[in-house]
mmCIF file of C-alpha atoms in Angstrom:
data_model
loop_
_atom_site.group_PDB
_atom_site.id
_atom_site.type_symbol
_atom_site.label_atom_id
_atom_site.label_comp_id
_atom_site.label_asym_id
_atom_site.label_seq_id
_atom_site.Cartn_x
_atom_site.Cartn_y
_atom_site.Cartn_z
ATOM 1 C CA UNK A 9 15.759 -15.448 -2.389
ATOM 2 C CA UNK A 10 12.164 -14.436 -2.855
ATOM 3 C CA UNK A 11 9.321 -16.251 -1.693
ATOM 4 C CA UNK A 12 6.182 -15.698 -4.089
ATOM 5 C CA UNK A 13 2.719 -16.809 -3.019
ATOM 6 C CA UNK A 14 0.352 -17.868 -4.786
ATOM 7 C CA UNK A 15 -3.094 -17.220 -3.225
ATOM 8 C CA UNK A 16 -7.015 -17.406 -4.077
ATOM 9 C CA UNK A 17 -9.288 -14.575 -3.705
ATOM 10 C CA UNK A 18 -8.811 -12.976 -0.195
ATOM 11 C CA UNK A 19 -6.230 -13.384 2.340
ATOM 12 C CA UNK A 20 -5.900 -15.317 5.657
ATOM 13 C CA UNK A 21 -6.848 -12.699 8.156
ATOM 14 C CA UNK A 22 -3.228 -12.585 9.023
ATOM 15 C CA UNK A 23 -1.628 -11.870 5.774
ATOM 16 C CA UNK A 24 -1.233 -8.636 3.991
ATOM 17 C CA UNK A 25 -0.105 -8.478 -0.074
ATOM 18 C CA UNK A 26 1.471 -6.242 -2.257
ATOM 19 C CA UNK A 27 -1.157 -3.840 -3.946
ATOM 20 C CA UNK A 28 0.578 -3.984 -7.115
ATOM 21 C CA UNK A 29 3.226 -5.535 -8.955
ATOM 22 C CA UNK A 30 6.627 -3.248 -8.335
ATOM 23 C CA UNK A 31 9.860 -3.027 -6.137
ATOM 24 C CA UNK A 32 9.436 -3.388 -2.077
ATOM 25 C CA UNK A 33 12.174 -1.147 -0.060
ATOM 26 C CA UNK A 34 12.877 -0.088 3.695
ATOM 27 C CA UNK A 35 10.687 2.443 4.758
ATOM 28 C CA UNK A 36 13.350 3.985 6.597
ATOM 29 C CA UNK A 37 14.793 4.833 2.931
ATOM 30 C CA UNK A 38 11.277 6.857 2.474
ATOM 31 C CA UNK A 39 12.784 10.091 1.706
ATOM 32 C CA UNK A 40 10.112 11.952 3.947
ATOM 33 C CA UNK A 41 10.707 11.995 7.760
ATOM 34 C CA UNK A 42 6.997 10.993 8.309
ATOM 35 C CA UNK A 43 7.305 7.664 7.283
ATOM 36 C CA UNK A 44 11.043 7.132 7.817
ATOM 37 C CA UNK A 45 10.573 7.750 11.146
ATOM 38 C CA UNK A 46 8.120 5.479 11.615
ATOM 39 C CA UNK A 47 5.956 8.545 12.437
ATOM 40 C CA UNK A 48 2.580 6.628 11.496
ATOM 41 C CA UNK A 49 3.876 3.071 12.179
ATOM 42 C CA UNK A 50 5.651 0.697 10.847
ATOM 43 C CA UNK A 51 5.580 -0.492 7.107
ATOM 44 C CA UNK A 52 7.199 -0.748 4.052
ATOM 45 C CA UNK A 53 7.038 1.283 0.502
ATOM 46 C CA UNK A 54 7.327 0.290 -3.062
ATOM 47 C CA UNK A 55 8.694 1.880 -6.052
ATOM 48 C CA UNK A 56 5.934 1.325 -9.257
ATOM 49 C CA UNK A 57 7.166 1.259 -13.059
ATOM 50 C CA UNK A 58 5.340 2.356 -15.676
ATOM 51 C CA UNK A 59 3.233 5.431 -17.157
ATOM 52 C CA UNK A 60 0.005 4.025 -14.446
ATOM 53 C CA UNK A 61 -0.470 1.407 -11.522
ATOM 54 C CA UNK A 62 -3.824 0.334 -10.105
ATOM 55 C CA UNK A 63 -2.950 0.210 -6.597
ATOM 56 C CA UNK A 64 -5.127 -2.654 -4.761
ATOM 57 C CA UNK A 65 -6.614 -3.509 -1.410
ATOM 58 C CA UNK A 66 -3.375 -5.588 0.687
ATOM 59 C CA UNK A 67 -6.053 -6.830 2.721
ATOM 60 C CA UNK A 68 -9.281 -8.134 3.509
ATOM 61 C CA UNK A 69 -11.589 -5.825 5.279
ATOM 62 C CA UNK A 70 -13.463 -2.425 5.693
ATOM 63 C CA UNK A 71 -12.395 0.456 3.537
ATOM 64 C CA UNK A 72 -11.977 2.247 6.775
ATOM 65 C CA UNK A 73 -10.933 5.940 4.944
ATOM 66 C CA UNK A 74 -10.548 7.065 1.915
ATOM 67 C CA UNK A 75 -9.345 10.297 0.870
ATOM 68 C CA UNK A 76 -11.722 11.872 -1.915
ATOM 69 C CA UNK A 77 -7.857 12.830 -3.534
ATOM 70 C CA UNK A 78 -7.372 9.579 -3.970
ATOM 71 C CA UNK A 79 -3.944 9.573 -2.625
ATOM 72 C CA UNK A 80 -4.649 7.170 0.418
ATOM 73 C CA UNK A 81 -6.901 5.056 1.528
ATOM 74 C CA UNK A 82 -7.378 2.691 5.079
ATOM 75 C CA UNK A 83 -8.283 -0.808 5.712
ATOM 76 C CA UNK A 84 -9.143 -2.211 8.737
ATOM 77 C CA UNK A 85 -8.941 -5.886 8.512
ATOM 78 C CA UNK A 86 -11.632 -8.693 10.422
ATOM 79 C CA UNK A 87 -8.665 -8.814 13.132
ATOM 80 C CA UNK A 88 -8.664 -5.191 13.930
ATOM 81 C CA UNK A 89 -5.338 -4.213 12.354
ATOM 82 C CA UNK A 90 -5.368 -1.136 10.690
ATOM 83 C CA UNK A 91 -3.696 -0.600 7.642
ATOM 84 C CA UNK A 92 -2.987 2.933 5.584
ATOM 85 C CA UNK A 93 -1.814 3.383 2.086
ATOM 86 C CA UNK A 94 -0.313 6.570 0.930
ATOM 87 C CA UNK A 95 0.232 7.113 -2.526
ATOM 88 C CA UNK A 96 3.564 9.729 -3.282
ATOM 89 C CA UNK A 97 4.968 11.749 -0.756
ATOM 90 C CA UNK A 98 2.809 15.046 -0.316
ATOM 91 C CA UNK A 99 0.307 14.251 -3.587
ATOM 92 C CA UNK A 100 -2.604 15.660 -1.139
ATOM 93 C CA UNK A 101 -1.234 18.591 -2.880
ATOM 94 C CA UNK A 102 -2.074 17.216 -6.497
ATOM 95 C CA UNK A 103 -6.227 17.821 -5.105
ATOM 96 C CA UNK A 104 -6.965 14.129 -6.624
ATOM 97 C CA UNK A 105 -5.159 15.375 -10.266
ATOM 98 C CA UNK A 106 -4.152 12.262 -11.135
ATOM 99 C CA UNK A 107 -5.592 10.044 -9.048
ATOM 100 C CA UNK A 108 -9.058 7.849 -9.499
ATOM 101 C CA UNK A 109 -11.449 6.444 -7.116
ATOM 102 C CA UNK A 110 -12.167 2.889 -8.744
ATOM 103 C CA UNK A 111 -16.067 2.642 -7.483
ATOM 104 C CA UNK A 112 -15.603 1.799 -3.271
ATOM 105 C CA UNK A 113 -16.269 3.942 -1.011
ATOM 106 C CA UNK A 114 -15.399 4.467 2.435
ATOM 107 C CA UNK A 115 -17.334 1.583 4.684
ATOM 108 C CA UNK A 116 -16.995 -0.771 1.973
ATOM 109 C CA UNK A 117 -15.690 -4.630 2.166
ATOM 110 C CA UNK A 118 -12.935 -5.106 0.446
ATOM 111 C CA UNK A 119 -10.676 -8.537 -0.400
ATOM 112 C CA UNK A 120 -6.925 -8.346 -0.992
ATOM 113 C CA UNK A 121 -6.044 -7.820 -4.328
ATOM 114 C CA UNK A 122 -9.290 -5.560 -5.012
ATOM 115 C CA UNK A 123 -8.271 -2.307 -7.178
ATOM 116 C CA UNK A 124 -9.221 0.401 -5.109
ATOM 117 C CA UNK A 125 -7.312 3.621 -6.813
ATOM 118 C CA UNK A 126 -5.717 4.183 -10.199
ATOM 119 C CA UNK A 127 -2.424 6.473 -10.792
ATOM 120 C CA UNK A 128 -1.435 8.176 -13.306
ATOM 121 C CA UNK A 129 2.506 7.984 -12.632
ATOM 122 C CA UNK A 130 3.379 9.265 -15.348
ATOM 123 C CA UNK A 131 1.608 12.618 -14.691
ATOM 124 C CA UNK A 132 2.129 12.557 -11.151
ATOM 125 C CA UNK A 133 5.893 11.815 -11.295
ATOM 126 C CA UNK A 134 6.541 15.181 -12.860
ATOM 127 C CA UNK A 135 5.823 17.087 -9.236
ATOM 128 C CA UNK A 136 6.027 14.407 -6.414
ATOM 129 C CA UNK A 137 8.414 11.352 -5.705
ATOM 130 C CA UNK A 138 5.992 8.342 -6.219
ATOM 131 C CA UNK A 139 6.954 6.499 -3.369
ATOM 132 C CA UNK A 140 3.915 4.285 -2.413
ATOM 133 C CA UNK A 141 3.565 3.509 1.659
ATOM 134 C CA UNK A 142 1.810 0.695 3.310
ATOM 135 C CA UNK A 143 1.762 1.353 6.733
ATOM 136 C CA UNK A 144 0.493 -0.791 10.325
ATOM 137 C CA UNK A 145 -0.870 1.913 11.740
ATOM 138 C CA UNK A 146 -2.633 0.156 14.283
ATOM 139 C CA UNK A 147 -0.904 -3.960 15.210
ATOM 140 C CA UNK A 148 -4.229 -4.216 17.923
ATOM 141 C CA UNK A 149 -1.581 -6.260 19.575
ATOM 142 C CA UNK A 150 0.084 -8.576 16.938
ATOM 143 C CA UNK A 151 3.312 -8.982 15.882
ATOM 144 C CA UNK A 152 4.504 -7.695 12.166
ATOM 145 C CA UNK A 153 6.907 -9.558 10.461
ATOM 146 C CA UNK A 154 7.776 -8.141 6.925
ATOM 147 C CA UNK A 155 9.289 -9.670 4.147
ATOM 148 C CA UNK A 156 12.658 -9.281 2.887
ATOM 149 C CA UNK A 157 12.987 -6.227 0.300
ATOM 150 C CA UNK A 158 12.938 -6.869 -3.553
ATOM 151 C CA UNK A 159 10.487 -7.468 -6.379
ATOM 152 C CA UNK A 160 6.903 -8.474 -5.499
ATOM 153 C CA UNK A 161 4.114 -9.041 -7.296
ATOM 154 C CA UNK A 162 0.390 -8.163 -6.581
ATOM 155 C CA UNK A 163 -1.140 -10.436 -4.254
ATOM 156 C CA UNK A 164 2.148 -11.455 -2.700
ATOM 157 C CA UNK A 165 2.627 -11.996 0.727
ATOM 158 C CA UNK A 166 4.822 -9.105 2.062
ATOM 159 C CA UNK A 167 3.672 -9.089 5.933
ATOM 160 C CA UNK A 168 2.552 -11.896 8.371
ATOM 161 C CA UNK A 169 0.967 -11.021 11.764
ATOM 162 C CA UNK A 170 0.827 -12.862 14.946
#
């Protein structure tokens, strides 16, 4: 059964939401031994239909990096957990073809559910699997509990910490 949420702007500093609406999966099924390895930390990916997704902030916090490709981007949350989304598996490659920086910058506030990067799937599915990673790259000592795989919607809760 899924649980959906329905939240207001921002998150309670120990949730973390979907950055877009799509299909949540097992990291370990990541085909890229980086991140099904665990390599980077723990997480989960998502699988994203249609010809573009605007890929949003799963947290509130600092825009702690963000690659001028466009194809990942960090948030470090009021808590200190560390968060890193990476767009694709090896779309560094794509040198920000495809990808757009939607007006933050790195050392920005951001609140969950704030577009940060748009995709252009349907260009960048041609070359690269568009497997989309969120990964806890830093817990600063809390517990993760994900959510159980399946649809999700932007804004839904997919990870609690404690």
């Amino acid at each position: 059964m899924f649980r959906f949420f329905k939240k207001s702007a921002g998150t309670e500093n120990n949730q973390i939401v979907a950055p877009a609406d799509g299909i949540m999966f097992a990291i370990e099924d990541v085909k890229d031994d980086v991140f099904s390895q665990k390599i980077l930390g723990d997480g989960v990916a998502f699988r994203y239909e249609g010809e573009s997704v605007t890929i949003c902030s799963p947290a509130d916090g600092t825009l702690s990096v963000l690659f001028p490709t466009g194809h990942a981007f960090g948030v470090t949350m009021q808590n200190g957990v560390e968060l890193l989304i990476h767009i694709g598996i090896d779309t560094v490659s794509a040198k920000g073809d495809g990808f757009q920086v939607l007006g933050k910058g790195q050392g920005d506030k951001v609140t969950a559910g704030e577009p940060v990067i748009q995709v252009d799937l349907k260009k960048l599915r041609e070359k690269f699997d568009m497997s989309t990673m969120l990964i806890i790259s830093n817990s600063n000592g809390k517990s993760v509990h994900f959510e159980e795989a399946g649809e999700v919607k932007k804004d839904q809760t997919v990870c609690t910490l404690s």
